[in-house]
Coordinates of C-alpha atoms in Angstrom, one line a residue:
M200 CA 0.4 0.0 -0.1
A201 CA 2.5 2.3 0.6
D202 CA 4.2 1.5 -2.8
Y203 CA 1.1 2.8 -4.8
Y204 CA 1.2 5.9 -2.9
Y205 CA 4.6 6.6 -3.8
Y206 CA 4.4 6.1 -6.8
N207 CA 1.2 8.4 -7.1
E208 CA 2.4 10.7 -5.7
N209 CA 5.8 10.7 -8.4
R210 CA 3.1 11.1 -11.1
R211 CA 1.8 13.6 -9.6
N212 CA 4.9 15.6 -9.5
N213 CA 6.1 14.7 -12.6
F214 CA 3.7 17.2 -14.6
L215 CA 5.8 20.4 -14.1
S216 CA 9.5 18.2 -13.6
N217 CA 8.8 16.8 -17.1
L218 CA 8.8 20.2 -19.1
P219 CA 11.6 20.8 -20.5
T220 CA 13.5 23.9 -18.0
A221 CA 13.1 26.9 -19.9
T222 CA 9.2 26.4 -21.9
K223 CA 8.6 25.9 -18.3
N224 CA 10.1 28.3 -17.0
I225 CA 9.1 31.3 -19.2
I226 CA 5.8 29.6 -18.6
I227 CA 5.6 30.5 -15.1
T228 CA 7.6 34.1 -14.9
N229 CA 4.5 35.1 -17.2
V230 CA 1.4 34.1 -14.7
I231 CA 4.1 35.6 -12.1
V232 CA 4.2 38.6 -14.2
F233 CA 0.2 37.9 -14.4
V234 CA -0.2 38.1 -11.1
G235 CA 1.3 41.1 -10.6
I236 CA -0.7 43.1 -13.1
L237 CA -3.9 42.0 -11.1
V238 CA -2.5 43.6 -8.2
N239 CA -1.6 46.7 -9.9
E240 CA -2.4 46.6 -13.6
G241 CA -1.7 50.8 -13.7
F242 CA 2.1 50.3 -12.4
M243 CA 3.1 47.8 -14.4
V244 CA 1.8 48.8 -17.6
E245 CA 3.2 51.9 -16.9
N246 CA 7.0 50.6 -16.3
F247 CA 7.3 47.3 -18.2
A248 CA 4.8 47.0 -21.0
L249 CA 6.4 49.0 -24.2
F250 CA 5.8 52.2 -24.6
Y251 CA 6.7 54.2 -28.6
P252 CA 10.6 55.2 -27.8
A253 CA 8.8 59.0 -27.9
S254 CA 6.7 58.3 -24.8
Q255 CA 7.0 59.6 -21.8
Y256 CA 6.5 56.4 -20.6
F257 CA 8.8 54.9 -22.0
R258 CA 11.8 52.6 -20.6
P259 CA 14.4 50.5 -22.4
W260 CA 13.9 47.5 -20.4
Q261 CA 10.1 47.4 -21.7
F262 CA 11.9 45.7 -25.0
L263 CA 12.2 42.9 -23.0
T264 CA 9.6 43.4 -20.1
H265 CA 6.7 43.9 -22.6
M266 CA 7.0 39.5 -23.4
F267 CA 6.1 38.6 -20.0
M268 CA 3.2 41.0 -19.4
H269 CA -0.5 40.4 -21.1
G270 CA -3.3 42.1 -21.4
G271 CA -5.8 39.3 -20.2
F272 CA -6.4 35.6 -19.1
W273 CA -7.8 34.6 -22.3
H274 CA -4.7 36.4 -23.9
L275 CA -2.2 34.4 -21.3
F276 CA -3.7 31.8 -21.6
F277 CA -3.6 31.2 -25.5
N278 CA 0.0 32.4 -25.6
M279 CA 1.0 29.5 -22.8
Y280 CA -1.2 27.1 -24.7
T281 CA 0.9 27.5 -27.9
L282 CA 4.4 27.7 -25.7
F283 CA 4.0 25.0 -23.9
F284 CA 2.8 22.5 -27.0
F285 CA 5.5 23.8 -29.4
G286 CA 8.5 25.4 -27.2
C287 CA 8.4 21.8 -25.6
V288 CA 9.4 20.0 -28.9
L289 CA 11.3 22.4 -30.2
E290 CA 13.4 23.2 -26.6
N291 CA 13.9 19.1 -26.8
T292 CA 15.0 19.4 -30.2
I293 CA 17.3 22.1 -30.3
G294 CA 18.5 22.2 -26.2
L295 CA 17.7 24.6 -23.6
R296 CA 20.7 26.9 -24.9
K297 CA 19.8 27.8 -28.0
F298 CA 15.5 27.4 -27.1
V299 CA 16.6 30.1 -24.8
I300 CA 18.7 32.5 -27.7
F301 CA 15.5 32.2 -29.5
Y302 CA 13.4 32.6 -27.9
F303 CA 14.9 35.8 -26.7
V304 CA 15.9 36.6 -30.4
C305 CA 11.7 36.5 -31.8
G306 CA 10.4 38.4 -28.7
L307 CA 13.6 40.9 -29.2
G308 CA 13.1 41.2 -33.2
A309 CA 8.6 41.1 -33.0
A310 CA 9.2 44.6 -30.4
A311 CA 11.4 45.5 -33.7
L312 CA 9.6 45.8 -36.2
H313 CA 6.9 46.8 -34.1
T314 CA 8.5 50.3 -33.1
G315 CA 9.7 51.0 -37.0
V316 CA 6.0 50.3 -38.1
Q317 CA 5.7 53.1 -35.5
W318 CA 7.9 55.1 -36.5
I319 CA 7.0 55.0 -39.9
Q320 CA 3.3 55.9 -39.0
A321 CA 5.0 58.5 -36.5
A322 CA 6.7 60.3 -39.3
S323 CA 4.0 60.6 -42.1
M324 CA 1.2 61.9 -39.0
M325 CA 4.4 64.1 -37.9
N326 CA 4.0 65.9 -41.7
A327 CA 0.5 65.7 -41.7
I328 CA 0.4 67.3 -38.2
G329 CA 2.8 70.2 -39.9
D330 CA 0.0 70.5 -42.4
G331 CA -2.0 71.8 -39.0
S332 CA -3.9 68.1 -39.0
A333 CA -5.6 68.4 -35.7
T334 CA -6.8 63.9 -36.3
A335 CA -3.2 63.8 -36.6
M336 CA -2.1 65.5 -34.0
A337 CA -4.7 63.0 -31.7
S338 CA -3.3 59.7 -33.4
Y339 CA 0.4 60.5 -32.8
H340 CA -0.7 61.5 -28.9
A341 CA -2.4 58.3 -29.1
L342 CA 0.4 56.7 -30.6
K343 CA 2.6 57.4 -27.5
L344 CA 0.2 56.1 -24.7
T345 CA -0.9 53.0 -26.3
P346 CA 1.4 50.2 -24.2
T347 CA 2.1 47.2 -26.1
V348 CA 2.1 43.7 -24.0
G349 CA 2.2 40.3 -25.0
A350 CA 4.1 37.1 -25.4
S351 CA 2.6 36.7 -28.9
G352 CA 5.4 38.0 -31.1
A353 CA 8.1 35.4 -29.7
I354 CA 5.4 32.7 -29.8
Y355 CA 4.6 33.0 -33.5
G356 CA 8.6 32.9 -33.4
V357 CA 8.3 29.6 -31.6
L358 CA 5.3 28.4 -34.3
L359 CA 8.0 29.0 -37.3
G360 CA 10.6 27.4 -35.5
Y361 CA 8.9 24.5 -35.6
A362 CA 7.4 24.6 -39.1
M363 CA 10.6 24.5 -40.2
L364 CA 12.1 21.9 -38.5
F365 CA 8.4 19.7 -38.5
P366 CA 6.9 21.3 -41.9
Y367 CA 5.2 18.1 -42.5
S368 CA 3.7 17.4 -38.8
K369 CA 0.1 18.3 -38.8
M370 CA -1.4 21.1 -36.7
T371 CA -5.2 21.4 -35.9
L372 CA -7.0 24.5 -35.4
L373 CA -9.2 25.2 -32.1
F374 CA -11.4 27.1 -34.5
P375 CA -12.7 26.2 -36.7
P376 CA -10.8 22.4 -36.6
V377 CA -9.2 22.4 -39.6
T378 CA -5.8 20.2 -40.4
L379 CA -3.1 20.7 -42.0
S380 CA 0.5 20.3 -42.6
A381 CA 3.0 22.8 -40.2
K382 CA 4.3 24.4 -43.0
W383 CA 1.6 26.0 -45.0
M384 CA -0.6 26.2 -41.0
V385 CA 1.9 28.8 -40.5
A386 CA 2.2 30.6 -44.2
I387 CA -1.6 30.9 -43.9
F388 CA -1.0 32.2 -40.1
A389 CA 1.8 34.4 -41.4
G390 CA -0.4 36.1 -44.9
I391 CA -3.4 36.9 -42.5
E392 CA -1.4 38.6 -40.4
L393 CA 0.2 40.7 -42.9
F394 CA -2.8 41.3 -44.6
T395 CA -4.5 42.5 -41.2
G396 CA -1.3 44.6 -40.4
I397 CA -1.3 46.6 -44.0
T398 CA -4.8 47.1 -43.9
G399 CA -5.4 48.1 -40.4
T400 CA -8.3 45.6 -39.9
L401 CA -8.5 43.8 -36.3
D402 CA -7.3 47.1 -35.1
G403 CA -5.3 47.2 -31.3
V404 CA -3.1 43.5 -32.1
A405 CA 0.4 44.6 -32.9
H406 CA 0.2 42.0 -35.9
F407 CA 3.9 43.5 -37.1
A408 CA 5.2 42.4 -34.1
H409 CA 4.2 38.8 -34.8
L410 CA 5.3 38.7 -37.9
G411 CA 8.8 40.4 -36.6
G412 CA 9.4 37.3 -34.2
M413 CA 8.8 35.0 -37.6
L414 CA 11.0 36.7 -39.6
F415 CA 14.5 37.0 -36.9
G416 CA 13.4 32.3 -36.0
W417 CA 13.2 32.4 -39.8
I418 CA 16.8 34.4 -40.0
L419 CA 18.0 32.1 -36.8
I420 CA 17.1 28.9 -38.0
R421 CA 18.6 29.5 -41.3
Y422 CA 21.6 30.0 -39.8
W423 CA 22.1 27.7 -37.5
K424 CA 21.5 25.7 -40.5
Q425 CA 24.2 26.9 -42.8
K426 CA 26.3 27.0 -40.0
G427 CA 25.5 23.2 -38.9
T428 CA 24.8 23.9 -35.9
L429 CA 21.4 24.2 -35.5
Y430 CA 20.9 20.6 -33.9
N431 CA 24.8 20.8 -31.4
R432 CA 23.1 20.9 -27.9
Q433 CA 26.4 23.2 -26.5

């Protein structure tokens, strides 16, 4: 009887212990930060969300910290759900060190492209402001006060990395329940993000951050492949 309880206790404890180290710690950190947001949202957003560099709220560390901030439970849940399934496979394939590098390169690349697009938008607004446009002035003011949060850029990079390493594995959407090979599913995601980003549909979503994560993930995987070090776990 003692052996039976010992066995089941080990089974209960193995869920977290069996997760790859980086994926597990990233998920845990995101959950802890989300609790901090629930406790004091104003402080957390003002200091750790990513603001446009011309904003009074911008701080350099926000390029990193915004990756652990989320705008609500479902935002957090779906990002961590995706990381759990695809991050585990990717980390187990390329190793902890490379996965950490990959994850943060994707996240920082996402922030860089997003900020670059904001800079282009801001330049257009400034020209219009120079012509006396009150609408452009209001838009520029809103741009400076709008925070960007979420791990989505890094998560899209993880999806891209998974599709590059396992292009013919099957992926099924929760809704609609469509099943496609990974390379086509991720290509469709990228196409949707590009279309919605250019057209401005689904306002409030950082489409170019998602594309930035995928772009930098693609570059890094290609670099490691060309060097022949992708599967070198050192």
